[in-house]
Amino acid sequence: MGLLAWLGLKRGDTYPNVDALLAELRRALPDDESVVLRYIAAVVVLLGKVAGADADGRLTENEEQTLRSSLAHINGLSSDAIEALTRALKGKLPELRDEELALCVRELKTLCDGRERVEILRLLAKVAAADGRLSPAERAELHNVAADLGVPESELAAVEEEIA
């Protein structure tokens, strides 16, 4: 999913879990550009990371349903593709390496302006709070992602207040 791999200049399993998710997206959206697929994959990984930040590292049923509902807003993504992406994310989330998460953050910093980054945080908070609350672990992960994306604390506080 990195730029060199995207350009075909680098091969290997540098990002096996993100690549598996990206492969599901390519099957689901074969006509979409690579940059769109990379954007979706990065957001989905961060959704899973924040919502799965609780002790067991798994999405609750409500969080999973909210994730599916959010994916349903992607034009052209069938219900079968949504299920495949959800399964891929559930299977790979515990195995995601720090390098893969860093890659997703870099992708979003490159592709999004400040307003879009806040919207991504809003989506992350919405999915994580789908079970009725943001747990301390989810809140901490949301703060980490916000810091990594360069979103000011005041913007994150507004998002958290809105979700609560």
PDB file of C-alpha atoms in Angstrom:
ATOM      1  CA  MET A   1       0.000   0.000   0.000  1.00  0.00           C
ATOM      2  CA  GLY A   2       3.023   2.299   0.279  1.00  0.00           C
ATOM      3  CA  LEU A   3       3.864   4.605  -2.581  1.00  0.00           C
ATOM      4  CA  LEU A   4       6.739   2.437  -3.862  1.00  0.00           C
ATOM      5  CA  ALA A   5       4.565  -0.683  -3.775  1.00  0.00           C
ATOM      6  CA  TRP A   6       1.743   1.242  -5.415  1.00  0.00           C
ATOM      7  CA  LEU A   7       4.112   2.267  -8.213  1.00  0.00           C
ATOM      8  CA  GLY A   8       5.310  -1.328  -8.570  1.00  0.00           C
ATOM      9  CA  LEU A   9       8.854  -0.496  -7.443  1.00  0.00           C
ATOM     10  CA  LYS A  10       8.808  -2.469  -4.207  1.00  0.00           C
ATOM     11  CA  ARG A  11       7.591  -5.993  -3.591  1.00  0.00           C
ATOM     12  CA  GLY A  12       7.195  -8.126  -0.511  1.00  0.00           C
ATOM     13  CA  ASP A  13       5.041  -8.516   2.577  1.00  0.00           C
ATOM     14  CA  THR A  14       5.826  -5.204   4.175  1.00  0.00           C
ATOM     15  CA  TYR A  15       2.163  -4.630   5.057  1.00  0.00           C
ATOM     16  CA  PRO A  16       0.491  -8.071   4.878  1.00  0.00           C
ATOM     17  CA  ASN A  17      -2.617  -7.210   6.909  1.00  0.00           C
ATOM     18  CA  VAL A  18      -3.335  -3.916   5.182  1.00  0.00           C
ATOM     19  CA  ASP A  19      -2.592  -5.578   1.842  1.00  0.00           C
ATOM     20  CA  ALA A  20      -5.182  -8.279   2.612  1.00  0.00           C
ATOM     21  CA  LEU A  21      -7.779  -5.597   3.311  1.00  0.00           C
ATOM     22  CA  LEU A  22      -6.766  -3.733   0.175  1.00  0.00           C
ATOM     23  CA  ALA A  23      -7.155  -6.939  -1.861  1.00  0.00           C
ATOM     24  CA  GLU A  24     -10.734  -7.268  -0.581  1.00  0.00           C
ATOM     25  CA  LEU A  25     -11.375  -3.675  -1.619  1.00  0.00           C
ATOM     26  CA  ARG A  26      -9.930  -4.279  -5.092  1.00  0.00           C
ATOM     27  CA  ARG A  27     -12.280  -7.237  -5.550  1.00  0.00           C
ATOM     28  CA  ALA A  28     -15.220  -5.210  -4.265  1.00  0.00           C
ATOM     29  CA  LEU A  29     -14.461  -2.032  -6.239  1.00  0.00           C
ATOM     30  CA  PRO A  30     -12.505  -3.116  -9.315  1.00  0.00           C
ATOM     31  CA  ASP A  31     -13.161   0.110 -11.238  1.00  0.00           C
ATOM     32  CA  ASP A  32     -12.045   2.523  -8.517  1.00  0.00           C
ATOM     33  CA  GLU A  33      -8.649   4.197  -8.581  1.00  0.00           C
ATOM     34  CA  SER A  34      -5.889   2.953  -6.280  1.00  0.00           C
ATOM     35  CA  VAL A  35      -5.850   6.199  -4.331  1.00  0.00           C
ATOM     36  CA  VAL A  36      -9.540   5.785  -3.463  1.00  0.00           C
ATOM     37  CA  LEU A  37      -8.967   2.200  -2.336  1.00  0.00           C
ATOM     38  CA  ARG A  38      -5.976   3.236  -0.231  1.00  0.00           C
ATOM     39  CA  TYR A  39      -8.059   5.964   1.408  1.00  0.00           C
ATOM     40  CA  ILE A  40     -10.887   3.566   2.239  1.00  0.00           C
ATOM     41  CA  ALA A  41      -8.472   0.926   3.547  1.00  0.00           C
ATOM     42  CA  ALA A  42      -6.704   3.447   5.781  1.00  0.00           C
ATOM     43  CA  VAL A  43      -9.973   4.689   7.273  1.00  0.00           C
ATOM     44  CA  VAL A  44     -11.270   1.147   7.810  1.00  0.00           C
ATOM     45  CA  VAL A  45      -8.048   0.119   9.577  1.00  0.00           C
ATOM     46  CA  LEU A  46      -8.247   3.116  11.901  1.00  0.00           C
ATOM     47  CA  LEU A  47     -11.953   2.422  12.521  1.00  0.00           C
ATOM     48  CA  GLY A  48     -11.097  -1.079  13.603  1.00  0.00           C
ATOM     49  CA  LYS A  49      -8.144   0.084  15.678  1.00  0.00           C
ATOM     50  CA  VAL A  50     -10.098   2.675  17.667  1.00  0.00           C
ATOM     51  CA  ALA A  51     -13.271   0.604  18.087  1.00  0.00           C
ATOM     52  CA  GLY A  52     -11.258  -2.512  18.902  1.00  0.00           C
ATOM     53  CA  ALA A  53      -9.079  -0.759  21.477  1.00  0.00           C
ATOM     54  CA  ASP A  54     -10.817  -2.419  24.423  1.00  0.00           C
ATOM     55  CA  ALA A  55      -9.063  -5.139  26.375  1.00  0.00           C
ATOM     56  CA  ASP A  56     -10.047  -7.991  24.063  1.00  0.00           C
ATOM     57  CA  GLY A  57      -9.177  -6.091  20.880  1.00  0.00           C
ATOM     58  CA  ARG A  58     -12.459  -7.028  19.226  1.00  0.00           C
ATOM     59  CA  LEU A  59     -15.353  -5.021  17.900  1.00  0.00           C
ATOM     60  CA  THR A  60     -18.621  -5.306  19.798  1.00  0.00           C
ATOM     61  CA  GLU A  61     -21.710  -6.328  17.867  1.00  0.00           C
ATOM     62  CA  ASN A  62     -22.986  -2.718  17.832  1.00  0.00           C
ATOM     63  CA  GLU A  63     -19.602  -1.386  16.700  1.00  0.00           C
ATOM     64  CA  GLU A  64     -19.488  -3.970  13.945  1.00  0.00           C
ATOM     65  CA  GLN A  65     -23.000  -3.017  12.807  1.00  0.00           C
ATOM     66  CA  THR A  66     -22.076   0.673  12.788  1.00  0.00           C
ATOM     67  CA  LEU A  67     -18.955  -0.171  10.773  1.00  0.00           C
ATOM     68  CA  ARG A  68     -21.118  -2.033   8.234  1.00  0.00           C
ATOM     69  CA  SER A  69     -23.520   0.895   8.105  1.00  0.00           C
ATOM     70  CA  SER A  70     -20.631   3.306   7.509  1.00  0.00           C
ATOM     71  CA  LEU A  71     -19.219   1.102   4.745  1.00  0.00           C
ATOM     72  CA  ALA A  72     -22.657   1.006   3.121  1.00  0.00           C
ATOM     73  CA  HIS A  73     -22.239   4.715   2.321  1.00  0.00           C
ATOM     74  CA  ILE A  74     -19.383   3.911  -0.062  1.00  0.00           C
ATOM     75  CA  ASN A  75     -20.791   4.104  -3.557  1.00  0.00           C
ATOM     76  CA  GLY A  76     -20.599   0.752  -5.344  1.00  0.00           C
ATOM     77  CA  LEU A  77     -19.783  -1.373  -2.301  1.00  0.00           C
ATOM     78  CA  SER A  78     -22.172  -4.334  -2.245  1.00  0.00           C
ATOM     79  CA  SER A  79     -23.438  -5.977   0.936  1.00  0.00           C
ATOM     80  CA  ASP A  80     -21.285  -9.028   0.127  1.00  0.00           C
ATOM     81  CA  ALA A  81     -18.238  -6.780  -0.168  1.00  0.00           C
ATOM     82  CA  ILE A  82     -19.090  -5.084   3.125  1.00  0.00           C
ATOM     83  CA  GLU A  83     -19.261  -8.474   4.820  1.00  0.00           C
ATOM     84  CA  ALA A  84     -15.951  -9.512   3.236  1.00  0.00           C
ATOM     85  CA  LEU A  85     -14.278  -6.300   4.431  1.00  0.00           C
ATOM     86  CA  THR A  86     -15.689  -6.708   7.921  1.00  0.00           C
ATOM     87  CA  ARG A  87     -14.455 -10.301   8.078  1.00  0.00           C
ATOM     88  CA  ALA A  88     -11.038  -9.284   6.754  1.00  0.00           C
ATOM     89  CA  LEU A  89     -10.777  -6.520   9.326  1.00  0.00           C
ATOM     90  CA  LYS A  90     -11.901  -8.750  12.189  1.00  0.00           C
ATOM     91  CA  GLY A  91      -9.390 -11.385  11.183  1.00  0.00           C
ATOM     92  CA  LYS A  92      -6.477  -8.990  10.743  1.00  0.00           C
ATOM     93  CA  LEU A  93      -7.081  -6.396  13.449  1.00  0.00           C
ATOM     94  CA  PRO A  94      -5.229  -8.217  16.239  1.00  0.00           C
ATOM     95  CA  GLU A  95      -2.300  -8.812  13.879  1.00  0.00           C
ATOM     96  CA  LEU A  96      -1.893  -5.229  12.642  1.00  0.00           C
ATOM     97  CA  ARG A  97       1.645  -4.061  13.209  1.00  0.00           C
ATOM     98  CA  ASP A  98       2.698  -0.580  14.233  1.00  0.00           C
ATOM     99  CA  GLU A  99       4.227  -0.056  10.766  1.00  0.00           C
ATOM    100  CA  GLU A 100       0.852  -0.787   9.161  1.00  0.00           C
ATOM    101  CA  LEU A 101      -0.972   1.654  11.408  1.00  0.00           C
ATOM    102  CA  ALA A 102       1.687   4.283  10.737  1.00  0.00           C
ATOM    103  CA  LEU A 103       1.229   3.698   7.015  1.00  0.00           C
ATOM    104  CA  CYS A 104      -2.511   4.313   7.303  1.00  0.00           C
ATOM    105  CA  VAL A 105      -1.923   7.544   9.206  1.00  0.00           C
ATOM    106  CA  ARG A 106       0.628   8.721   6.615  1.00  0.00           C
ATOM    107  CA  GLU A 107      -1.809   7.930   3.802  1.00  0.00           C
ATOM    108  CA  LEU A 108      -4.559   9.975   5.423  1.00  0.00           C
ATOM    109  CA  LYS A 109      -2.248  12.880   6.222  1.00  0.00           C
ATOM    110  CA  THR A 110      -1.256  12.920   2.568  1.00  0.00           C
ATOM    111  CA  LEU A 111      -4.738  12.540   1.144  1.00  0.00           C
ATOM    112  CA  CYS A 112      -6.794  14.701   3.530  1.00  0.00           C
ATOM    113  CA  ASP A 113      -6.916  18.306   4.563  1.00  0.00           C
ATOM    114  CA  GLY A 114      -7.622  19.368   8.163  1.00  0.00           C
ATOM    115  CA  ARG A 115     -11.408  19.367   7.751  1.00  0.00           C
ATOM    116  CA  GLU A 116     -11.402  15.867   6.307  1.00  0.00           C
ATOM    117  CA  ARG A 117      -9.197  14.608   9.127  1.00  0.00           C
ATOM    118  CA  VAL A 118     -11.753  15.876  11.654  1.00  0.00           C
ATOM    119  CA  GLU A 119     -14.494  14.084   9.708  1.00  0.00           C
ATOM    120  CA  ILE A 120     -12.473  10.866   9.891  1.00  0.00           C
ATOM    121  CA  LEU A 121     -12.153  11.310  13.668  1.00  0.00           C
ATOM    122  CA  ARG A 122     -15.908  11.888  13.859  1.00  0.00           C
ATOM    123  CA  LEU A 123     -16.468   8.597  12.046  1.00  0.00           C
ATOM    124  CA  LEU A 124     -13.960   6.779  14.282  1.00  0.00           C
ATOM    125  CA  ALA A 125     -15.660   8.118  17.416  1.00  0.00           C
ATOM    126  CA  LYS A 126     -19.104   7.207  16.088  1.00  0.00           C
ATOM    127  CA  VAL A 127     -18.137   3.585  15.477  1.00  0.00           C
ATOM    128  CA  ALA A 128     -16.252   3.273  18.772  1.00  0.00           C
ATOM    129  CA  ALA A 129     -19.209   4.730  20.712  1.00  0.00           C
ATOM    130  CA  ALA A 130     -21.754   2.502  18.979  1.00  0.00           C
ATOM    131  CA  ASP A 131     -21.853   0.265  22.049  1.00  0.00           C
ATOM    132  CA  GLY A 132     -23.104   3.217  24.094  1.00  0.00           C
ATOM    133  CA  ARG A 133     -19.852   4.781  25.241  1.00  0.00           C
ATOM    134  CA  LEU A 134     -16.253   5.518  24.441  1.00  0.00           C
ATOM    135  CA  SER A 135     -14.195   3.331  26.760  1.00  0.00           C
ATOM    136  CA  PRO A 136     -11.014   4.788  28.250  1.00  0.00           C
ATOM    137  CA  ALA A 137      -8.970   2.609  25.863  1.00  0.00           C
ATOM    138  CA  GLU A 138     -11.003   3.756  22.846  1.00  0.00           C
ATOM    139  CA  ARG A 139     -10.716   7.376  23.958  1.00  0.00           C
ATOM    140  CA  ALA A 140      -6.940   7.000  24.355  1.00  0.00           C
ATOM    141  CA  GLU A 141      -6.643   5.437  20.894  1.00  0.00           C
ATOM    142  CA  LEU A 142      -8.792   8.222  19.424  1.00  0.00           C
ATOM    143  CA  HIS A 143      -6.475  10.789  21.015  1.00  0.00           C
ATOM    144  CA  ASN A 144      -3.434   8.964  19.604  1.00  0.00           C
ATOM    145  CA  VAL A 145      -4.923   8.963  16.103  1.00  0.00           C
ATOM    146  CA  ALA A 146      -5.874  12.648  16.414  1.00  0.00           C
ATOM    147  CA  ALA A 147      -2.329  13.538  17.453  1.00  0.00           C
ATOM    148  CA  ASP A 148      -0.878  11.448  14.625  1.00  0.00           C
ATOM    149  CA  LEU A 149      -3.183  13.144  12.106  1.00  0.00           C
ATOM    150  CA  GLY A 150      -2.356  16.587  13.476  1.00  0.00           C
ATOM    151  CA  VAL A 151      -5.917  17.341  14.619  1.00  0.00           C
ATOM    152  CA  PRO A 152      -5.953  19.924  17.419  1.00  0.00           C
ATOM    153  CA  GLU A 153      -7.227  18.829  20.837  1.00  0.00           C
ATOM    154  CA  SER A 154      -9.993  21.433  20.632  1.00  0.00           C
ATOM    155  CA  GLU A 155     -11.349  19.809  17.457  1.00  0.00           C
ATOM    156  CA  LEU A 156     -11.190  16.359  19.041  1.00  0.00           C
ATOM    157  CA  ALA A 157     -12.952  17.646  22.176  1.00  0.00           C
ATOM    158  CA  ALA A 158     -15.766  18.998  19.983  1.00  0.00           C
ATOM    159  CA  VAL A 159     -16.076  15.616  18.241  1.00  0.00           C
ATOM    160  CA  GLU A 160     -16.169  13.755  21.558  1.00  0.00           C
ATOM    161  CA  GLU A 161     -18.797  16.138  22.930  1.00  0.00           C
ATOM    162  CA  GLU A 162     -20.900  15.683  19.798  1.00  0.00           C
ATOM    163  CA  ILE A 163     -20.704  11.878  20.031  1.00  0.00           C
ATOM    164  CA  ALA A 164     -21.487  11.844  23.768  1.00  0.00           C
TER     165      ALA A 164
END
